[in-house]
Coordinates of C-alpha atoms in Angstrom, one line a residue:
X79 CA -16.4 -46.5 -163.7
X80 CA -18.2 -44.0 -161.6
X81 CA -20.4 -41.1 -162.5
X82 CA -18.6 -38.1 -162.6
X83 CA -20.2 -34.9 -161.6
X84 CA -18.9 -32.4 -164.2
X85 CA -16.8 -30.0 -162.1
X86 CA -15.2 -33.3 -161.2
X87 CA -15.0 -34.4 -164.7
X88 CA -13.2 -31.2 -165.4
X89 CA -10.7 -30.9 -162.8
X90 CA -9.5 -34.4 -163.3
X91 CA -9.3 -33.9 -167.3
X92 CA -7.5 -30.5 -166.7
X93 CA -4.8 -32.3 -163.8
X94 CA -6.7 -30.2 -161.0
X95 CA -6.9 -30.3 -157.5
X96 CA -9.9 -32.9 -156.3
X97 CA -10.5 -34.0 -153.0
X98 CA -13.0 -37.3 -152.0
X99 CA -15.6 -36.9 -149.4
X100 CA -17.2 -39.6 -147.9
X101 CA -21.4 -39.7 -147.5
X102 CA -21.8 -41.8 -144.6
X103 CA -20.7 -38.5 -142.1
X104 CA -23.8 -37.3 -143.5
X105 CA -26.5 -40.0 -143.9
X106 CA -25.3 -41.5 -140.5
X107 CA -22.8 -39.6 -139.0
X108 CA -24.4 -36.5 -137.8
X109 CA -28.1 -35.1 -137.0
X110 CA -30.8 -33.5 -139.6
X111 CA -30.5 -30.9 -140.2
X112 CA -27.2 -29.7 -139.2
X113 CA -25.9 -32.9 -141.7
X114 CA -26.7 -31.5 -144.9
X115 CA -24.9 -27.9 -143.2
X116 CA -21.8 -30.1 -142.6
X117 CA -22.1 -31.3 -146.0
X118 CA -21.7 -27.7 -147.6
X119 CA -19.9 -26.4 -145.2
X120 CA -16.9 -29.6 -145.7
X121 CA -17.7 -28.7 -149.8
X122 CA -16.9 -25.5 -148.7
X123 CA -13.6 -26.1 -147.2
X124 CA -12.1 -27.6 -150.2
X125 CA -12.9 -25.2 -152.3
X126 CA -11.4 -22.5 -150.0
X127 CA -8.1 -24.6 -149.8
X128 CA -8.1 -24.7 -154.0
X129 CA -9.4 -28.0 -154.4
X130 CA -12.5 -29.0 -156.2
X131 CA -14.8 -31.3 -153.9
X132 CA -16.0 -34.6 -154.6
X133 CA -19.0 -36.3 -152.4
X134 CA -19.0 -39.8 -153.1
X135 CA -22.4 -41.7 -152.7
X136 CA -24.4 -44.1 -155.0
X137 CA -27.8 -43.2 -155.9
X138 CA -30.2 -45.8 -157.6
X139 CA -27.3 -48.5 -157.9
X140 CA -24.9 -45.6 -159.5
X141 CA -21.9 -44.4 -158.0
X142 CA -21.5 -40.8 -158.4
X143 CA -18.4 -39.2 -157.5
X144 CA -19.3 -35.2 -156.8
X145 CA -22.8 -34.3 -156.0
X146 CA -25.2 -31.9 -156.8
X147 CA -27.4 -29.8 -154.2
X148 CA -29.8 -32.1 -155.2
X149 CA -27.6 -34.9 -154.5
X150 CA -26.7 -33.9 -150.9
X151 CA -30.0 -33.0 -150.0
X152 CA -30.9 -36.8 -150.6
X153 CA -28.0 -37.8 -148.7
X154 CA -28.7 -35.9 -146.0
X155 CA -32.7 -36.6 -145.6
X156 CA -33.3 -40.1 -147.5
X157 CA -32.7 -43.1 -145.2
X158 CA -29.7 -44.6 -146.8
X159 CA -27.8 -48.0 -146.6
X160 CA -24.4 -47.6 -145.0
X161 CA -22.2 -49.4 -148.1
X162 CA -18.5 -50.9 -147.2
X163 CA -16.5 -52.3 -150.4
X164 CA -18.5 -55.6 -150.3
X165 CA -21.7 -54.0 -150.6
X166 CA -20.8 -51.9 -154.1
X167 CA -21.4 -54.8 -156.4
X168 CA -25.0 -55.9 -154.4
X169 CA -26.7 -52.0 -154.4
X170 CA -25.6 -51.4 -157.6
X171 CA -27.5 -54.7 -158.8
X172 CA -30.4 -54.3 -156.4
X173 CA -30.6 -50.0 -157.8
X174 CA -29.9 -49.3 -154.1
X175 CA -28.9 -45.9 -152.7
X176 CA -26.2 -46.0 -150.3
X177 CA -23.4 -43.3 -148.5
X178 CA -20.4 -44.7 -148.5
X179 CA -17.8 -45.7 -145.8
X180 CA -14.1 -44.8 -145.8
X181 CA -13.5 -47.7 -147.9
X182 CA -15.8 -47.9 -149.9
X183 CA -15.2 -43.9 -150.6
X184 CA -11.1 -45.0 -150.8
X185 CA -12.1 -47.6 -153.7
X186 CA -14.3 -45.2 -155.6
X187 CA -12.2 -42.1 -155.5
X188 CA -9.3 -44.1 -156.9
X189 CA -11.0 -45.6 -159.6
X190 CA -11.7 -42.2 -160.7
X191 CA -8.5 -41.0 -160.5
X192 CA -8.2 -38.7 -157.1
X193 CA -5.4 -39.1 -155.3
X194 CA -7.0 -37.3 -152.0
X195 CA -9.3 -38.2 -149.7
X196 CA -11.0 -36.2 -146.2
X197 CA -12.4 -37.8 -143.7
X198 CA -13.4 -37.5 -140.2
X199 CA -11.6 -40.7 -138.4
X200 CA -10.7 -43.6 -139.8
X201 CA -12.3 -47.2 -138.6
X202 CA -10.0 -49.7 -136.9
X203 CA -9.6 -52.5 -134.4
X204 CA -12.7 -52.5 -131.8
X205 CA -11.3 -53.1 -128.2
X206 CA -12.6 -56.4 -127.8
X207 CA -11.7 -57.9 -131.8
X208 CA -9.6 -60.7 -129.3
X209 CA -13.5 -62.6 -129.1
X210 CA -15.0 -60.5 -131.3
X211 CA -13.1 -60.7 -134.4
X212 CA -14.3 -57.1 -135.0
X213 CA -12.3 -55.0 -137.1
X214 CA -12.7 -52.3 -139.7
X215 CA -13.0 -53.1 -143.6
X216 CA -11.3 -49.7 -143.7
X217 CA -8.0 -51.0 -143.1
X218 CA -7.4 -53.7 -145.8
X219 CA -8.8 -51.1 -148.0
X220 CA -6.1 -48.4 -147.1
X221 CA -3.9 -51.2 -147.9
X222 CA -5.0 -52.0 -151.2
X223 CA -5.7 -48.4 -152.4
X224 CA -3.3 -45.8 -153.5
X225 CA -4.5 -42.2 -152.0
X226 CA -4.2 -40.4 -149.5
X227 CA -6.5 -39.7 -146.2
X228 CA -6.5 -37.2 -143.8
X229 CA -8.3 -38.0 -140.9
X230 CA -7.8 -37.4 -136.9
X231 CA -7.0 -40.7 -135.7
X232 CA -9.5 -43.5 -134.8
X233 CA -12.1 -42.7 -132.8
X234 CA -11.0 -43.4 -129.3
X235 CA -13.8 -46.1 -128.4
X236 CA -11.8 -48.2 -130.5
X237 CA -8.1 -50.0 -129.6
X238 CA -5.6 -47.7 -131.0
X239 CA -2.7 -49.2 -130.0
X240 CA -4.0 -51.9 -132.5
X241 CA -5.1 -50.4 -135.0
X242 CA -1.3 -48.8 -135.3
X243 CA -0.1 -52.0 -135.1
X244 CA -2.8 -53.6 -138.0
X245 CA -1.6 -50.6 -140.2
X246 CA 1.7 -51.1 -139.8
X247 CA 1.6 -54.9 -140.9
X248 CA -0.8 -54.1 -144.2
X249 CA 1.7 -51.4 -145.2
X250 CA -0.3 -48.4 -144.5
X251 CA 2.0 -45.2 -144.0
X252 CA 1.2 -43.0 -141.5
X253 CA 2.4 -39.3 -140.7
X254 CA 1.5 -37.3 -138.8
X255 CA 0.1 -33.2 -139.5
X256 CA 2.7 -31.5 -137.8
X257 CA 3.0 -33.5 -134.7
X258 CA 5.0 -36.2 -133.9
X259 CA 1.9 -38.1 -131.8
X260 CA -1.0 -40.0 -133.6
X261 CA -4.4 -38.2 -132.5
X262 CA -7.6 -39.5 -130.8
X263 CA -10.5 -38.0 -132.7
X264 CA -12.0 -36.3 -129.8
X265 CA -8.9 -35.8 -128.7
X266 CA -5.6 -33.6 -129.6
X267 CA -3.0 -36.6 -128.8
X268 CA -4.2 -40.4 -128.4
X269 CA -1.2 -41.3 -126.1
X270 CA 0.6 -43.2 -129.4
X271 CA 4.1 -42.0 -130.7
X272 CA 4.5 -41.7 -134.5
X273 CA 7.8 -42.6 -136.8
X274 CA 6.6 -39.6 -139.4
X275 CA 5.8 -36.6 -139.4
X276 CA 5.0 -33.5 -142.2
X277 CA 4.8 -30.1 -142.6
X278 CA 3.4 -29.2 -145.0
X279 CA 0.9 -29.9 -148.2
X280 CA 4.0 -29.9 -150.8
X281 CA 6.0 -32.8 -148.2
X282 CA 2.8 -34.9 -148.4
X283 CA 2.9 -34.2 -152.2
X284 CA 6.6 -35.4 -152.6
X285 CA 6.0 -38.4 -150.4
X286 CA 3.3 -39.2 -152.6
X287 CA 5.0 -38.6 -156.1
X288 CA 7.9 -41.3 -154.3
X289 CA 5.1 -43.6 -153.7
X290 CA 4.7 -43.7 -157.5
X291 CA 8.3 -43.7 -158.3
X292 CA 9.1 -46.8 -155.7
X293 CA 5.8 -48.5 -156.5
X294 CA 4.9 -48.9 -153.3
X295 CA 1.1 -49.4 -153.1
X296 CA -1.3 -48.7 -150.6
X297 CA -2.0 -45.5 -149.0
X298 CA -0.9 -42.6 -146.8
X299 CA -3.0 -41.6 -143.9
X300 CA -1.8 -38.0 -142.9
X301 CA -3.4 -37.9 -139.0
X302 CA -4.5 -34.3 -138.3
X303 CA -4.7 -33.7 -134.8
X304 CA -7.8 -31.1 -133.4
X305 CA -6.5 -27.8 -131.9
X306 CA -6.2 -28.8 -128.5
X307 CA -8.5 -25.3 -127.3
X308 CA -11.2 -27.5 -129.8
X309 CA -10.8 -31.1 -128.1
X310 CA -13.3 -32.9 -125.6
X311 CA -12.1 -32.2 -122.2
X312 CA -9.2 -35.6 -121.5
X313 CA -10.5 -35.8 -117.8
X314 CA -14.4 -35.6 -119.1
X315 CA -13.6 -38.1 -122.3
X316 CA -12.0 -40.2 -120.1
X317 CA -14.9 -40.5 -117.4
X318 CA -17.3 -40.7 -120.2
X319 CA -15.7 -43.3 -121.9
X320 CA -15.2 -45.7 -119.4
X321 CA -18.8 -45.0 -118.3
X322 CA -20.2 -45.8 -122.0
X323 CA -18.0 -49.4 -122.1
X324 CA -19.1 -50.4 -118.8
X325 CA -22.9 -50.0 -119.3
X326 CA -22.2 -51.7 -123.2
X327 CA -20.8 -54.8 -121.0
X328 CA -24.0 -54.2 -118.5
X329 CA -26.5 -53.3 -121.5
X330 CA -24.9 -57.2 -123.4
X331 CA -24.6 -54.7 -126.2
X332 CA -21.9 -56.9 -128.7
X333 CA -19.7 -56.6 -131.9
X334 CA -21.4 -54.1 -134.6
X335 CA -23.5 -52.6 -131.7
X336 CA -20.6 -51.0 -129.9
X337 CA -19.7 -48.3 -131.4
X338 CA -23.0 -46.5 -132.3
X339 CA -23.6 -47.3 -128.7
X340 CA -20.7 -45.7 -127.4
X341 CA -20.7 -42.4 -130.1
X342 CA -24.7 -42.0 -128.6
X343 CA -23.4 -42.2 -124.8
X344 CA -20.9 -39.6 -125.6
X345 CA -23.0 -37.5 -127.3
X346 CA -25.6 -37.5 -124.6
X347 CA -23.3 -37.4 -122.0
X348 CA -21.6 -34.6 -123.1
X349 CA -24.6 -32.8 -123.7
X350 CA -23.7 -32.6 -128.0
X351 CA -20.0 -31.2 -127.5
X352 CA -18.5 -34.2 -128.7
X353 CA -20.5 -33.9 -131.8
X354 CA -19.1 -30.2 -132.5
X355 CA -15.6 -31.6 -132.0
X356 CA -16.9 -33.9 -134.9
X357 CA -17.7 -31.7 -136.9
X358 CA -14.4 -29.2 -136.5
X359 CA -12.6 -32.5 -136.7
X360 CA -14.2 -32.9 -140.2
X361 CA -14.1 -29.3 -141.5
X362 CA -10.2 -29.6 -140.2
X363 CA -9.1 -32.1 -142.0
X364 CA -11.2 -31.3 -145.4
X365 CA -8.6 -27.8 -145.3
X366 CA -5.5 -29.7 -145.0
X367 CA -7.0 -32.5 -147.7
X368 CA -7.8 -29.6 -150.0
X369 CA -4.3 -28.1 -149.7
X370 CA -2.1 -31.6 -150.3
X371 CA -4.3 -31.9 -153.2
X372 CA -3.4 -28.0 -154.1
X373 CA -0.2 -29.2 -154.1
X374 CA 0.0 -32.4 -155.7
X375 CA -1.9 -30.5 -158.9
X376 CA 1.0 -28.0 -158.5
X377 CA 3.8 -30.3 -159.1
X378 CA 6.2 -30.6 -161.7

């Protein structure tokens, strides 16, 4: 089992509100120092919402689930391993520290018993997985794992239309925040129409305490859409974009290389705004997090 941090430890033995936040927004996510900022600032979210949070990040071959200051401020300055699923069993023999990715973050928080999870965007199908093959461990792991994620889409450097479709066939439900279209990250509406939709925390809560009634496995991914006065300009993404893919084809850049690629084009290009719609994305979507799992505490 993880390492609980005791505010975790508490809220979980009390039936209290926790929410799961994953380390690799801040050990490869975003710049020092604004990283560890983002860090306390997505803590902070939570805990205004009524949730206790819960960074997720293994230190020394340890997975801890909640951190100290101490704890983010390694996150945030130490050069860390970026650890998937796979890679959980190899640090934690080799004493490796690591932040974890959204699946590795979705397997931890369930194994300690937190049924909510916040997260920027979620991986998924790269645009060229037809040769490439390349597609994110994120997805089997929503469809093996039991919790619920709010996040803002995929990042739109990836194939959305596939990824929809991927999550579809591993069982992944998928509704959206109060909006009937599935979002793009960057941007308020990714051009996809979605079958669900809900309100508010206490639907998400019910949907999830019918989960458990049906057993039906696997998890929920409530897609919180950016205010559209927040989003990257759509006529500036799309420019950008396009520009970023064709000098990936030009550069021979290939498969893992992509999308760090493309994120550093955009952030360059758009001189750092995209990284503030980032970060709103991610301080978004920790409030609504910290709410469902307000609620699901709450119920009956």
């Amino acid at each position: 089992m993880p390492t609980l941090s005791e505010p975790v430890r508490q809220a979980l033995d009390a039936g209290g509100a926790v929410v799961a936040l994953e380390s690799t927004i801040i050990a490869h996510g975003l710049p020092r120092p604004r990283n560890l900022e983002v860090a306390r600032e997505l803590e902070a979210a939570v805990a205004a919402a009524g949730a206790v949070p819960a960074t997720i990040a293994v230190l020394d071959g340890e997975a801890h689930v909640g951190l100290g200051e101490d704890g983010l401020a390694r996150i945030a300055t130490a050069d860390m391993a970026k650890l998937s699923v796979r890679d959980l069993p190899l640090a934690a023999a080799r004493g490796a520290d690591g932040a974890t990715t959204v699946a590795a973050t979705a397997h931890l928080a369930a194994r300690a018993g937190i049924r909510v999870f916040a997260t920027g965007g979620l991986g998924g199908v790269h645009r060229d997985a037809r040769e490439s093959w390349d597609e994110s461990a994120d997805l089997l792991a929503l469809a093996r794992t039991s919790i619920t994620v709010v996040a803002a889409g995929v990042k739109s450097i990836l194939d959305v239309g596939a990824t929809l479709e991927r999550l579809e066939t591993l069982g992944v439900g998928v509704a959206g925040w109060q909006t009937d279209r599935f979002p793009g990250f960057y941007l308020t509406d990714s051009g996809f129409e979605l079958d669900w939709r809900v309100q508010d925390a206490a639907e998400v809560a019910a949907a999830m305490a019918a989960a458990d009634e049906l057993g039906v496995e696997g998890a929920l991914v409530v897609a919180n859409p950016i205010a559209a006065g927040e989003q990257l300009d759509p006529a500036e993404h799309e420019r950008v974009l396009a520009d970023g893919l064709e000098r990936a084809r030009a550069a021979g850049v290939t498969g893992k290389a992509v999308t760090p690629f493309l994120l550093d084009h955009l952030h360059r290009a758009t001189e750092g705004r995209s990284l503030e719609v980032n970060i709103a994305v991610a301080r978004g979507n920790a409030s609504v997090a910290g709410a469902i799992a307000a609620a699901w505490a709450a119920r009956p």
